[in-house]
Every structure is written in C-alpha cells, then in structure tokens.
PDB file of C-alpha atoms in Angstrom:
ATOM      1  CA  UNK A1097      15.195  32.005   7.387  1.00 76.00           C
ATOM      2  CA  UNK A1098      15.698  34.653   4.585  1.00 85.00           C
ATOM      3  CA  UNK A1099      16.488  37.737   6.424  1.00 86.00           C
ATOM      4  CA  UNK A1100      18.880  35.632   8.629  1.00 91.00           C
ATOM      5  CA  UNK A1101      20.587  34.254   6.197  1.00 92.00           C
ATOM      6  CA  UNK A1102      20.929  37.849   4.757  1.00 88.00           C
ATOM      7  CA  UNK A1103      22.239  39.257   8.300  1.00 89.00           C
ATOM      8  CA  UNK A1104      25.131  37.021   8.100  1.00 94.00           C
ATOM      9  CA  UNK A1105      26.522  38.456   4.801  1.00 92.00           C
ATOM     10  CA  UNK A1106      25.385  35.644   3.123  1.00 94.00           C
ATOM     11  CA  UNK A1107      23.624  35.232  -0.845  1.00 93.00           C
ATOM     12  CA  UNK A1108      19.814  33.388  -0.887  1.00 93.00           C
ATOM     13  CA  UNK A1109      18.781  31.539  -4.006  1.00 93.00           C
ATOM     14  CA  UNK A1110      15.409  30.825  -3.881  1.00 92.00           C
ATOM     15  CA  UNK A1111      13.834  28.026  -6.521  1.00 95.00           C
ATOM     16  CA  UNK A1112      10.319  28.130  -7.426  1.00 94.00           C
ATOM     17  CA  UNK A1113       8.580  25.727  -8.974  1.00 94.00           C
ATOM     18  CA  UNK A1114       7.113  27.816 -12.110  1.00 92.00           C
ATOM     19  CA  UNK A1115       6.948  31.826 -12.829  1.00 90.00           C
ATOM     20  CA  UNK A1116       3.473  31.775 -11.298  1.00 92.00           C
ATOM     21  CA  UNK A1117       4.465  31.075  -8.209  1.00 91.00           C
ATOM     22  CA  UNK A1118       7.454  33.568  -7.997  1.00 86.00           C
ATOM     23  CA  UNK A1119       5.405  36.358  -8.845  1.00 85.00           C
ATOM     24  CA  UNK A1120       3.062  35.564  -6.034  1.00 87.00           C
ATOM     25  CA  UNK A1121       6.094  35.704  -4.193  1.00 82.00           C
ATOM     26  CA  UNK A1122       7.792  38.381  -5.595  1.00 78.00           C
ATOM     27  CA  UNK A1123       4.696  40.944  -5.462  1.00 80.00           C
ATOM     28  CA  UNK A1124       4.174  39.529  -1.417  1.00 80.00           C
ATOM     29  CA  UNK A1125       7.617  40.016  -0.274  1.00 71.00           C
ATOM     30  CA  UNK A1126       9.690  42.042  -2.479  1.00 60.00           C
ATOM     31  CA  UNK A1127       9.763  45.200  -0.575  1.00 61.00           C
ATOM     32  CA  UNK A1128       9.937  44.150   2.803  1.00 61.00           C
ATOM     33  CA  UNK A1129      13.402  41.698   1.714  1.00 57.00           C
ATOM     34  CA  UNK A1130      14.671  43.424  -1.055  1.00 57.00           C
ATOM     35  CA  UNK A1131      14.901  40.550  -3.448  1.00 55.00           C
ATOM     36  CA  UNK A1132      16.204  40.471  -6.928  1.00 53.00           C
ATOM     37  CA  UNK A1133      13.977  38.312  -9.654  1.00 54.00           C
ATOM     38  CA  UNK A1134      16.263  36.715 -12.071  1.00 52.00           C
ATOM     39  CA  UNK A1135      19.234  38.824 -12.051  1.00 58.00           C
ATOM     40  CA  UNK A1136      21.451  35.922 -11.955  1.00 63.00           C
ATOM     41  CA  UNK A1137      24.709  38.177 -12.638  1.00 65.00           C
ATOM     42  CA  UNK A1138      23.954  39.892  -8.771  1.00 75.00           C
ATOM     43  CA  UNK A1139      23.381  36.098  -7.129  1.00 83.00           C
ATOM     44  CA  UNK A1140      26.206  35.139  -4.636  1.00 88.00           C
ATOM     45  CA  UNK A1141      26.710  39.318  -4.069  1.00 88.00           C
ATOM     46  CA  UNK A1142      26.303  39.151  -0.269  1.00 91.00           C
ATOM     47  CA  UNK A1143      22.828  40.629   1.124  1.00 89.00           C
ATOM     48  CA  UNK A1144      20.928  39.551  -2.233  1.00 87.00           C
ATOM     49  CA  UNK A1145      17.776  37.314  -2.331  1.00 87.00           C
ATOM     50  CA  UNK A1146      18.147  36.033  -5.687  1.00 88.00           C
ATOM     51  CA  UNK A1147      14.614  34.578  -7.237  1.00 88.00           C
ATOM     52  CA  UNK A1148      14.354  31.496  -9.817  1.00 91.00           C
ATOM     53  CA  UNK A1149      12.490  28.818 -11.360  1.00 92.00           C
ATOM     54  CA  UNK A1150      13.214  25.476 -11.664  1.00 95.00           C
ATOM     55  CA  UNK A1151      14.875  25.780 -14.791  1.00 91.00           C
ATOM     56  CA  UNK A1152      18.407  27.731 -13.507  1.00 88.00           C
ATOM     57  CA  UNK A1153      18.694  24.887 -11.000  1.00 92.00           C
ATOM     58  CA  UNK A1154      20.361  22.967 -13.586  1.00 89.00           C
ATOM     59  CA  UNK A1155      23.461  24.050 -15.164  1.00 81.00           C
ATOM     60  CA  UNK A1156      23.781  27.506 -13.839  1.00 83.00           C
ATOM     61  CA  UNK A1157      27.045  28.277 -11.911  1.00 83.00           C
ATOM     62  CA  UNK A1158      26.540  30.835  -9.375  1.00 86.00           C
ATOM     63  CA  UNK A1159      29.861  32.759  -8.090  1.00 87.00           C
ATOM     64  CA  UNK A1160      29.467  33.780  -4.559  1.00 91.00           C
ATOM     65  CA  UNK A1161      31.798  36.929  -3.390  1.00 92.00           C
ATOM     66  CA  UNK A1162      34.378  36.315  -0.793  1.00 93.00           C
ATOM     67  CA  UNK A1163      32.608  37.782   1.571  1.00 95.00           C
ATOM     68  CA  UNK A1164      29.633  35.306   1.532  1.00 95.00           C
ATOM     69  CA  UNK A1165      32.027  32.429   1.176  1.00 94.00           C
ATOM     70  CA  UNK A1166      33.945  33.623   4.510  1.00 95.00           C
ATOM     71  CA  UNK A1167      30.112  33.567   5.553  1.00 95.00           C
ATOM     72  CA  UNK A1168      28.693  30.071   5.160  1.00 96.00           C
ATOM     73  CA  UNK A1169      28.354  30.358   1.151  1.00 95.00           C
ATOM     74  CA  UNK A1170      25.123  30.440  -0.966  1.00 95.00           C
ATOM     75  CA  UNK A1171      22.349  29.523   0.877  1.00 96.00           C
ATOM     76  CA  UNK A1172      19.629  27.557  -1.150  1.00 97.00           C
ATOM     77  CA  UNK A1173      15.806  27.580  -0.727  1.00 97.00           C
ATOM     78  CA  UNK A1174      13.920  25.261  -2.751  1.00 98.00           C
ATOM     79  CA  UNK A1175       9.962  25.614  -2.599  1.00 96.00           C
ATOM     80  CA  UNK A1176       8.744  22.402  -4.353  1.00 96.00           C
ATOM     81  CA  UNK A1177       9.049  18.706  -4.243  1.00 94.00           C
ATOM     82  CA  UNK A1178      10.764  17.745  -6.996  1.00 95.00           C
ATOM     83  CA  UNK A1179       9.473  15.143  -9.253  1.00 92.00           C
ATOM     84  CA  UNK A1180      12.914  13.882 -10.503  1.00 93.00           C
ATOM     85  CA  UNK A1181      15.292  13.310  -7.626  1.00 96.00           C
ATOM     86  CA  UNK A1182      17.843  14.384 -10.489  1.00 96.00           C
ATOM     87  CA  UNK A1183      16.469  18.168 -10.525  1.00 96.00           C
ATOM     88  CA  UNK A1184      16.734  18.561  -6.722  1.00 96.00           C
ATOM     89  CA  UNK A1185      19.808  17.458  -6.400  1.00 95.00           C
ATOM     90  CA  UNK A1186      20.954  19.653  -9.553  1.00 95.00           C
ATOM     91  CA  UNK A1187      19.306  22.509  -7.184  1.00 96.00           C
ATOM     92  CA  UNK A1188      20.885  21.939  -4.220  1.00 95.00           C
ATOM     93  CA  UNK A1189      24.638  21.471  -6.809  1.00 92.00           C
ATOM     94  CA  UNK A1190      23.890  25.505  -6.809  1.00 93.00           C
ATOM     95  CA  UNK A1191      25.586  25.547  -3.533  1.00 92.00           C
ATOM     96  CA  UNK A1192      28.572  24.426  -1.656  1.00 89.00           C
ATOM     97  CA  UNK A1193      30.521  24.069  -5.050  1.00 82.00           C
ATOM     98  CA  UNK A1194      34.248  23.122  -5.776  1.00 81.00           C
ATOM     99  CA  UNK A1195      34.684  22.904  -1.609  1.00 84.00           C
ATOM    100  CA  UNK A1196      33.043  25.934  -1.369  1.00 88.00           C
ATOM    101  CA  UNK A1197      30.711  26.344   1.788  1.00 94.00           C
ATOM    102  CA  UNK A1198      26.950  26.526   1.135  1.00 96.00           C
ATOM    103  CA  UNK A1199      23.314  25.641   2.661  1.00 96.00           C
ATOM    104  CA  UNK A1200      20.352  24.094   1.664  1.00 97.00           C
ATOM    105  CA  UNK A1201      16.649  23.952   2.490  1.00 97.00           C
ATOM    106  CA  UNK A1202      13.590  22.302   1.085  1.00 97.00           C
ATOM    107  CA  UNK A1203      10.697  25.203   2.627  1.00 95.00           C
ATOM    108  CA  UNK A1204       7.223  23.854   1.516  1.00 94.00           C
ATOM    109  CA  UNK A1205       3.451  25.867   1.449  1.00 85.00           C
ATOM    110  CA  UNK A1206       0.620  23.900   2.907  1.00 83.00           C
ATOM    111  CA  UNK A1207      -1.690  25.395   0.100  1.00 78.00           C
ATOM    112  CA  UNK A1208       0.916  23.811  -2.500  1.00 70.00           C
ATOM    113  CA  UNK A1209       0.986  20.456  -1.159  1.00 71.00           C
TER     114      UNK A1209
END
C-alpha cells in the first residue's frame, strides 16, 4: 500500500496508536521506505511517509503540495481501532480537506488485535 501510494507522487500519513509502536515500526521499515518520524513540516511533500501517533490526528492541518493534490491527495493509514469514533474520524479529517482529494485506510496487525 505504502510504496504505491508513494509511486503515484502522493504524501502517506501513517497513525500509530502510541510511540511504542512507531518505533517498532520505524526501526523495521525505515530504510527500505524512507519514512520521516514526526517531521510534520515535510508531510503532504510528495514521496514522504510521514509517521505519527494518535495525538496529531486531531487538530493538525497537513498542507499537501500541488503535486500530490493533482495525485489523489494525502493518503491516510491508521493502525488502531479507535476507541472514540470521534478520534478516527478526526484522523481520517487529515485528508481530503477543504475539497481537497485524499485516501484513507484502517491497516490492522493480528498480534495487536
């Protein structure tokens, strides 16, 4: 999903459900896609896997480049249930903004569940 999403010229946001489980991620993954862990001022920059915990799902604006807006937009992955239906949909609000274009995907672990 991630490096398909990136071969389109488009910007990945990927929520995690705590810093735990983004580092597991990070330290698994980070070389081979070339993501970005927190740099929120390089999210919506086409080609960039952007990393995040819940928290930035709410009340974060994300500006995408034209070029990833000509694309398909932002393109959200979120990697937890929610709890509150409130905080997913405040994660999927990262995307498709203002009648902008965007994506999103709820992408699960067995192992979390």
């Amino acid at each position: 999903h991630i490096r398909r999403r990136i071969a389109e010229d488009r910007s990945v946001l990927i929520f995690f459900e705590n810093e735990k489980i983004l580092d597991e991620f990070y330290n698994s993954y980070s070389g081979d896609l070339g993501v970005i862990p927190f740099f929120i001022i390089h999210a919506g920059h086409h080609g960039k896997v952007t990393l995040l915990t819940k928290e930035f799902g709410r009340g974060v604006d994300f500006q995408s480049e034209t070029k990833v807006d000509e694309k398909g937009g932002i393109h959200v992955i979120q990697t937890f249930f929610s709890v509150n239906i409130k905080e997913e949909i405040q994660i999927k609000g990262r995307t498709a903004r203002k009648d902008e274009l965007g994506s999103y995907e709820l992408i699960l672990c067995l192992e979390h569940l």
